[in-house]
Tab-separated table of C-alpha atoms in Angstrom:
chain	number	residue	atom	x	y	z
H	274	MET	CA	4.860	9.304	96.174
H	275	ALA	CA	0.827	10.468	96.911
H	276	ARG	CA	-1.390	9.325	93.953
H	277	LYS	CA	-4.158	11.835	93.429
H	278	VAL	CA	-6.802	12.212	90.672
H	279	GLN	CA	-9.669	14.607	90.498
H	280	ALA	CA	-13.096	12.450	89.700
H	281	ALA	CA	-16.791	13.409	89.345
H	282	ALA	CA	-20.354	11.371	89.637
H	283	VAL	CA	-22.668	12.525	86.684
H	284	HIS	CA	-25.843	13.812	88.154
H	285	ALA	CA	-27.838	13.862	85.072
H	286	ALA	CA	-30.976	12.832	82.899
H	287	PRO	CA	-30.048	11.217	79.378
H	288	VAL	CA	-32.750	12.118	75.944
H	289	PHE	CA	-34.379	9.605	77.014
H	290	MET	CA	-34.799	6.877	74.308
H	291	ASP	CA	-32.678	8.948	71.995
H	292	LYS	CA	-29.110	7.130	71.506
H	293	ALA	CA	-27.874	9.781	69.206
H	294	ALA	CA	-28.640	13.304	71.275
H	295	THR	CA	-27.237	11.119	74.566
H	296	LEU	CA	-24.022	10.468	73.110
H	297	THR	CA	-23.619	14.088	72.180
H	298	LYS	CA	-24.210	14.854	75.775
H	299	VAL	CA	-22.059	12.582	77.151
H	300	VAL	CA	-19.417	14.724	74.692
H	301	GLN	CA	-20.523	17.463	75.779
H	302	LEU	CA	-20.699	16.510	79.764
H	303	ILE	CA	-16.627	15.544	78.877
H	304	LYS	CA	-16.139	19.143	77.499
H	305	TYR	CA	-17.442	20.282	80.631
H	306	ALA	CA	-15.482	17.889	83.024
H	307	LYS	CA	-11.882	19.034	81.237
H	308	ALA	CA	-13.165	22.668	82.110
H	309	GLN	CA	-13.191	21.285	85.735
H	310	ASP	CA	-10.001	19.963	85.483
H	311	ILE	CA	-11.949	16.735	85.995
H	312	LYS	CA	-9.672	13.245	84.677
H	313	LEU	CA	-12.208	10.233	86.083
H	314	LEU	CA	-16.130	10.852	85.236
H	315	ALA	CA	-18.440	7.980	86.204
H	316	PHE	CA	-22.365	7.881	84.706
H	317	PRO	CA	-25.386	6.447	85.504
H	318	GLU	CA	-26.782	3.386	85.246
H	319	THR	CA	-27.569	2.644	81.580
H	320	PHE	CA	-27.041	6.746	80.526
H	321	VAL	CA	-27.542	5.854	77.165
H	322	PRO	CA	-30.468	5.545	76.361
H	323	GLY	CA	-31.950	6.071	79.502
H	324	TYR	CA	-32.815	3.941	82.192
H	325	PRO	CA	-36.329	1.853	81.283
H	326	TYR	CA	-38.726	3.199	83.901
H	327	PHE	CA	-41.378	1.455	81.596
H	328	ILE	CA	-40.696	-1.919	82.923
H	329	GLU	CA	-42.467	-0.539	85.966
H	330	CYS	CA	-45.206	0.606	85.004
H	331	TYR	CA	-47.165	-1.153	82.525
H	332	PRO	CA	-48.003	-4.913	81.718
H	333	PRO	CA	-45.569	-7.373	79.937
H	334	ILE	CA	-47.833	-7.528	77.017
H	335	LYS	CA	-48.429	-3.825	76.065
H	336	GLN	CA	-44.212	-3.317	76.380
H	337	VAL	CA	-43.378	-5.130	73.628
H	338	GLY	CA	-43.161	-2.663	71.155
H	339	ALA	CA	-40.978	0.084	73.744
H	340	LEU	CA	-38.987	-2.986	74.118
H	341	VAL	CA	-38.031	-3.225	70.695
H	342	ALA	CA	-37.837	0.770	70.465
H	343	TYR	CA	-35.344	0.083	73.628
H	344	GLY	CA	-33.003	-2.278	71.651
H	345	GLU	CA	-32.791	-0.185	68.671
H	346	GLN	CA	-31.414	2.737	71.136
H	347	SER	CA	-29.163	0.516	73.182
H	348	VAL	CA	-25.188	0.812	72.159
H	349	VAL	CA	-23.480	-1.419	70.021
H	350	VAL	CA	-19.992	-0.922	71.404
H	351	LYS	CA	-17.499	-1.187	68.536
H	352	ASP	CA	-19.985	0.813	66.283
H	353	ASP	CA	-21.350	3.564	68.414
H	354	LEU	CA	-18.752	5.496	70.692
H	355	HIS	CA	-16.251	6.384	68.518
H	356	GLU	CA	-17.184	10.076	68.839
H	357	VAL	CA	-17.215	9.808	72.823
H	358	GLN	CA	-13.697	8.284	72.384
H	359	ALA	CA	-12.449	11.327	70.631
H	360	ALA	CA	-14.069	13.527	73.185
H	361	CYS	CA	-11.902	11.467	75.822
H	362	ARG	CA	-9.290	11.398	73.795
H	363	GLU	CA	-8.678	15.289	73.356
H	364	ALA	CA	-9.696	15.999	76.847
H	365	GLU	CA	-7.519	13.613	78.261
H	366	ILE	CA	-10.414	12.225	80.622
H	367	SER	CA	-11.184	8.711	81.147
H	368	ILE	CA	-14.897	7.889	81.978
H	369	CYS	CA	-16.879	4.968	82.997
H	370	LEU	CA	-20.118	4.865	80.797
H	371	GLY	CA	-23.090	3.443	81.790
H	372	ILE	CA	-24.991	1.827	79.121
H	373	SER	CA	-27.719	-0.731	77.503
H	374	GLU	CA	-25.384	-2.809	75.468
H	375	ARG	CA	-26.603	-4.757	71.856
H	376	VAL	CA	-24.899	-7.458	70.977
H	377	PRO	CA	-23.562	-6.623	67.172
H	378	ASN	CA	-25.823	-8.236	64.529
H	379	GLY	CA	-28.185	-9.405	67.322
H	380	TYR	CA	-31.046	-8.567	69.690
H	381	THR	CA	-29.333	-9.686	73.314
H	382	LEU	CA	-28.716	-6.827	75.631
H	383	PHE	CA	-26.855	-6.043	78.421
H	384	ASN	CA	-26.552	-4.163	81.214
H	385	SER	CA	-23.212	-2.782	81.167
H	386	GLN	CA	-20.520	-0.039	81.996
H	387	VAL	CA	-17.829	0.490	79.324
H	388	TYR	CA	-14.043	1.600	80.556
H	389	ILE	CA	-12.524	4.732	77.960
H	390	ASP	CA	-9.427	5.802	79.026
H	391	ALA	CA	-7.968	9.208	78.646
H	392	LYS	CA	-6.115	8.362	75.195
H	393	GLY	CA	-9.698	7.267	73.860
H	394	ASP	CA	-9.417	3.280	74.074
H	395	ILE	CA	-12.156	1.540	74.851
H	396	LYS	CA	-10.320	-0.867	77.750
H	397	GLY	CA	-13.036	-2.967	78.576
H	398	VAL	CA	-16.837	-3.735	79.228
H	399	HIS	CA	-18.548	-4.877	82.281
H	400	ARG	CA	-21.984	-6.982	81.819
H	401	LYS	CA	-24.187	-6.966	84.917
H	402	LEU	CA	-24.532	-9.862	86.229
H	403	GLN	CA	-27.774	-10.155	87.246
H	404	PRO	CA	-31.040	-7.847	85.953
H	405	THR	CA	-32.902	-7.290	88.832
H	406	TYR	CA	-36.780	-8.060	89.167
H	407	VAL	CA	-38.895	-7.113	85.564
H	408	GLU	CA	-35.285	-5.817	84.551
H	409	ARG	CA	-35.202	-9.593	83.389
H	410	MET	CA	-37.326	-8.647	80.363
H	411	VAL	CA	-34.733	-6.389	79.121
H	412	TRP	CA	-31.188	-7.645	79.655
H	413	ALA	CA	-28.979	-10.821	79.695
H	414	GLN	CA	-27.245	-11.932	82.521
H	415	GLY	CA	-23.316	-11.202	82.184
H	416	GLY	CA	-20.485	-13.752	83.082
H	417	GLY	CA	-17.939	-13.682	85.303
H	418	HIS	CA	-15.624	-12.853	82.414
H	419	THR	CA	-16.581	-9.113	82.717
H	420	LEU	CA	-16.240	-9.297	86.915
H	421	ARG	CA	-12.726	-7.602	87.189
H	422	THR	CA	-10.869	-4.379	87.571
H	423	TYR	CA	-8.915	-2.006	84.966
H	424	ASP	CA	-5.610	-0.429	85.960
H	425	SER	CA	-5.363	1.394	82.395
H	426	LEU	CA	-7.782	4.556	83.272
H	427	GLY	CA	-4.974	6.201	85.443
H	428	ASP	CA	-2.674	5.410	88.091
H	429	PHE	CA	-5.151	3.563	90.062
H	430	LYS	CA	-7.795	0.218	89.791
H	431	ILE	CA	-10.965	0.906	89.206
H	432	GLY	CA	-13.957	-1.282	88.884
H	433	GLY	CA	-18.104	-0.964	89.092
H	434	LEU	CA	-21.179	-2.511	89.459
H	435	CYS	CA	-25.277	-1.584	88.693
H	436	CYS	CA	-27.684	-1.088	90.822
H	437	TRP	CA	-28.451	-3.679	92.915
H	438	GLU	CA	-25.937	-5.193	91.661
H	439	ASN	CA	-24.126	-3.513	94.820
H	440	THR	CA	-26.201	-5.868	97.032
H	441	MET	CA	-24.082	-9.130	95.860
H	442	PRO	CA	-21.552	-9.855	98.193
H	443	LEU	CA	-19.223	-12.011	96.579
H	444	ALA	CA	-19.449	-9.489	93.105
H	445	ARG	CA	-18.061	-7.039	95.417
H	446	GLN	CA	-15.532	-9.281	97.196
H	447	ALA	CA	-14.271	-10.126	93.440
H	448	LEU	CA	-13.420	-6.683	92.885
H	449	THR	CA	-11.658	-6.261	96.198
H	450	LEU	CA	-9.638	-9.356	95.822
H	451	ASP	CA	-8.866	-7.759	92.123
H	452	GLY	CA	-7.331	-5.056	93.908
H	453	GLU	CA	-9.847	-1.998	93.154
H	454	GLU	CA	-9.141	1.277	94.391
H	455	ILE	CA	-11.899	3.502	92.750
H	456	HIS	CA	-15.466	1.830	92.333
H	457	VAL	CA	-18.189	3.063	90.419
H	458	GLY	CA	-22.152	2.282	91.736
H	459	ALA	CA	-23.907	3.092	88.784
H	460	TRP	CA	-27.659	3.624	89.840
H	461	PRO	CA	-30.986	5.129	88.416
H	462	ALA	CA	-33.613	7.095	90.278
H	463	LEU	CA	-34.958	4.326	92.388
H	464	ASN	CA	-36.740	7.191	94.717
H	465	THR	CA	-38.983	8.247	91.709
H	466	MET	CA	-40.507	4.901	91.627
H	467	ALA	CA	-44.163	3.749	93.526
H	468	GLY	CA	-42.984	2.064	97.224
H	469	PHE	CA	-39.377	3.703	96.788
H	470	GLU	CA	-39.892	6.893	97.954
H	471	SER	CA	-38.755	6.972	101.274
H	472	SER	CA	-36.236	3.793	101.052
H	473	ALA	CA	-34.267	4.106	97.923
H	474	ASN	CA	-31.686	6.497	98.859
H	475	ALA	CA	-31.216	4.647	102.412
H	476	GLN	CA	-30.741	1.944	100.781
H	477	ILE	CA	-28.102	3.063	98.424
H	478	GLU	CA	-26.186	5.398	100.647
H	479	ALA	CA	-25.768	2.530	102.627
H	480	LEU	CA	-24.802	-0.017	100.253
H	481	MET	CA	-22.107	2.355	98.724
H	482	LYS	CA	-20.653	2.891	102.077
H	483	SER	CA	-20.656	-0.507	102.947
H	484	HIS	CA	-18.697	-1.409	100.025
H	485	ALA	CA	-16.205	1.726	100.333
H	486	LEU	CA	-15.544	-0.015	103.924
H	487	THR	CA	-15.786	-3.538	103.333
H	488	GLY	CA	-13.606	-3.331	100.025
H	489	GLN	CA	-11.631	-0.087	101.450
H	490	THR	CA	-12.075	1.644	97.971
H	491	PHE	CA	-13.136	5.016	96.944
H	492	VAL	CA	-16.709	4.857	95.998
H	493	ILE	CA	-18.282	7.152	93.095
H	494	CYS	CA	-22.005	6.731	93.089
H	495	SER	CA	-23.524	8.256	90.119
H	496	SER	CA	-27.149	8.541	89.678
H	497	ASN	CA	-29.371	9.818	86.667
H	498	TYR	CA	-33.154	11.580	87.543
H	499	VAL	CA	-35.975	11.456	85.811
H	500	ASP	CA	-36.983	14.208	83.577
H	501	ASP	CA	-40.068	15.281	81.191
H	502	SER	CA	-38.184	13.457	78.134
H	503	CYS	CA	-39.020	10.447	80.031
H	504	LEU	CA	-42.273	11.290	81.162
H	505	ASN	CA	-43.302	11.989	77.879
H	506	TRP	CA	-42.108	9.148	76.009
H	507	MET	CA	-43.754	6.407	78.211
H	508	LYS	CA	-47.332	8.598	77.856
H	509	GLU	CA	-47.233	9.187	74.587
H	510	ASN	CA	-46.229	5.511	73.532
H	511	LEU	CA	-47.386	3.497	76.457
H	512	GLY	CA	-50.231	5.977	78.191
H	513	GLU	CA	-51.144	7.477	81.198
H	514	GLN	CA	-48.986	5.618	84.737
H	515	ASP	CA	-48.529	6.495	88.188
H	516	SER	CA	-45.843	3.876	89.118
H	517	VAL	CA	-42.929	6.942	88.311
H	518	LYS	CA	-42.316	10.304	89.238
H	519	ALA	CA	-40.376	13.410	88.072
H	520	GLY	CA	-36.646	13.962	89.611
H	521	GLY	CA	-34.888	11.678	92.247
H	522	GLY	CA	-31.205	9.785	92.207
H	523	TRP	CA	-28.733	9.936	94.859
H	524	SER	CA	-24.999	10.579	93.736
H	525	ALA	CA	-21.898	11.354	95.876
H	526	ILE	CA	-18.285	10.693	96.199
H	527	ILE	CA	-17.073	8.046	99.417
H	528	HIS	CA	-14.374	8.016	101.309
H	529	PRO	CA	-12.854	4.410	102.055
H	530	PHE	CA	-13.699	5.613	105.734
H	531	CYS	CA	-17.484	6.564	104.989
H	532	SER	CA	-17.141	10.319	105.013
H	533	PHE	CA	-18.607	12.520	101.852
H	534	LEU	CA	-16.130	13.570	99.733
H	535	ALA	CA	-18.549	15.146	97.942
H	536	GLY	CA	-22.609	15.341	97.960
H	537	PRO	CA	-24.920	13.697	98.177
H	538	HIS	CA	-26.918	15.437	95.358
H	539	GLU	CA	-29.933	14.739	94.450
H	540	GLY	CA	-33.232	15.734	92.516
H	541	ALA	CA	-33.629	17.352	89.003
H	542	VAL	CA	-30.278	19.970	89.281
H	543	GLU	CA	-27.868	18.456	86.802
H	544	LYS	CA	-24.482	18.480	88.561
H	545	LEU	CA	-20.884	17.303	88.466
H	546	VAL	CA	-20.118	15.575	91.928
H	547	SER	CA	-16.673	16.212	92.065
H	548	ALA	CA	-13.916	15.635	94.392
H	549	GLU	CA	-10.062	15.012	94.680
H	550	LEU	CA	-9.574	11.060	95.318
H	551	ASN	CA	-6.548	10.908	97.405
H	552	LEU	CA	-5.242	7.109	96.857
H	553	ALA	CA	-2.947	7.500	99.841
H	554	ASP	CA	-5.640	7.103	102.359
H	555	LEU	CA	-5.717	4.076	101.209
H	556	ALA	CA	-2.763	2.931	103.398
H	557	GLN	CA	-3.751	4.330	106.245
H	558	VAL	CA	-6.873	2.498	105.967
H	559	LYS	CA	-5.459	-0.848	105.307
H	560	VAL	CA	-3.339	-0.244	108.209
H	561	PHE	CA	-6.604	-1.616	110.031
H	562	ILE	CA	-8.658	-3.624	107.663
H	563	ASP	CA	-6.891	-5.071	104.240
H	564	LEU	CA	-9.481	-7.068	102.567
H	565	SER	CA	-6.929	-8.464	100.028
H	566	GLY	CA	-4.381	-8.961	102.729
H	567	HIS	CA	-4.356	-9.609	106.672
H	568	TYR	CA	-8.283	-9.431	107.090
H	569	ARG	CA	-8.604	-11.915	104.197
H	570	ARG	CA	-8.246	-15.377	106.067
H	571	PRO	CA	-7.312	-17.626	103.128
H	572	GLU	CA	-7.013	-20.770	105.618
H	573	VAL	CA	-10.201	-20.002	106.992
H	574	PHE	CA	-12.176	-18.770	103.301
H	575	ASP	CA	-12.087	-20.015	100.402
H	576	PHE	CA	-13.203	-17.720	97.299
H	577	ARG	CA	-13.615	-18.898	93.755
H	578	VAL	CA	-15.192	-16.798	90.540
H	579	LYS	CA	-15.710	-18.126	87.493
H	580	ARG	CA	-14.037	-16.179	85.203
H	581	ARG	CA	-14.717	-18.622	81.906
H	582	PRO	CA	-16.459	-16.471	79.157
H	583	LEU	CA	-20.279	-17.050	78.791
H	584	TRP	CA	-21.161	-15.095	75.984
H	585	ALA	CA	-19.714	-15.684	72.090
H	586	ASP	CA	-18.715	-11.936	72.324
H	587	ASP	CA	-17.410	-12.170	75.992
H	588	MET	CA	-13.786	-12.366	74.899
H	589	ASP	CA	-14.396	-9.024	72.970
H	590	CYS	CA	-15.141	-7.063	76.271
H	591	ALA	CA	-11.247	-7.138	77.147
H	592	VAL	CA	-10.326	-4.746	74.993
H	593	TRP	CA	-12.312	-3.024	71.694
H	594	PRO	CA	-10.735	-0.928	68.962
H	595	SER	CA	-10.017	2.612	69.546
H	596	LYS	CA	-10.922	3.976	66.351
H	597	GLU	CA	-12.699	3.027	63.046
H	598	GLY	CA	-10.380	0.454	60.974
H	599	ASP	CA	-8.152	-0.957	63.936
H	600	GLN	CA	-7.796	-4.250	64.311
H	601	MET	CA	-9.836	-5.952	67.296
H	602	LYS	CA	-7.468	-6.839	70.086
H	603	HIS	CA	-7.965	-9.723	72.708
H	604	LYS	CA	-5.994	-8.710	75.907
H	605	THR	CA	-7.025	-10.641	78.945
H	606	GLU	CA	-5.063	-11.399	82.248
H	607	THR	CA	-6.172	-14.921	82.148
H	608	VAL	CA	-8.451	-17.513	80.490
H	609	TYR	CA	-10.216	-20.097	82.397
H	610	ASP	CA	-11.391	-22.429	79.990
H	611	ASP	CA	-11.879	-25.349	82.308
H	612	GLU	CA	-11.112	-24.185	85.864
H	613	ASP	CA	-12.251	-21.763	87.924
H	614	THR	CA	-10.299	-18.793	89.579
H	615	LYS	CA	-9.351	-19.461	92.781
H	616	ILE	CA	-8.408	-15.813	94.659
């Protein structure tokens, strides 16, 4: 039987450094998506409370106050997403939401993607494995325990990676061998940054198309753009800068054979970049190449993923409470305390 899903990439700007206002905007976008008959919605990297562009613009020692404020506006998953979960449940829409995640009762942050199903249940959290360049001032490294796909958001397996985490071929391989059918590539507006104006979108397109073909997966690429709320916040709190401009972003939906199903869409115009994904197309692609099957060549290549929990709360990234008062559930396919995963 044909499996089809109407999906969309969110191309939008958050209310920069305002968690509450941006979560309200997430709810509004979910409601708008329902009116468009969308069933799967993918958000940009750290949409809540916005990508911290100031890390690219000012000396580190002058950013301490901004980093404190960013931590305060970051999302504690078990506390802050109840209204978003309710919106998903009411609209019967599954989402992948990019957040700056803050650990409960702590200060450590992660660059994360939260997966919420159409019943409003949080099915898991992926933590970016390797923050890039100056991102290392903001976010800790995620571990292999959260590098996985989910089959509970719909009749498909979905996974994702954040920004240049998509440059890690072994991370993409892990998702492919975990059966990924839909991939969410979450990005900021890289081409607004000094030195990347002419190359960033070409890089994103190349990476997203490469994973679509080599991983035999549909790719939803979601980017934000830089708006005045971001530029004004940086100016008012950190001073003038000339490293980040307004606009930018590159959002699209890509078929496994690399054709555009929607987009690409660029610039400071908010849009849900939407298309119907026909999962039956994967069978035709895999006749030619199937990296989890006949193209895998396990007698030639060994591949191991260290799935052991890295952080104390990694086990909690499997399933969170769906609403206030629920008991915490721990649901993982396998826990590897002493052994790596050979796949």
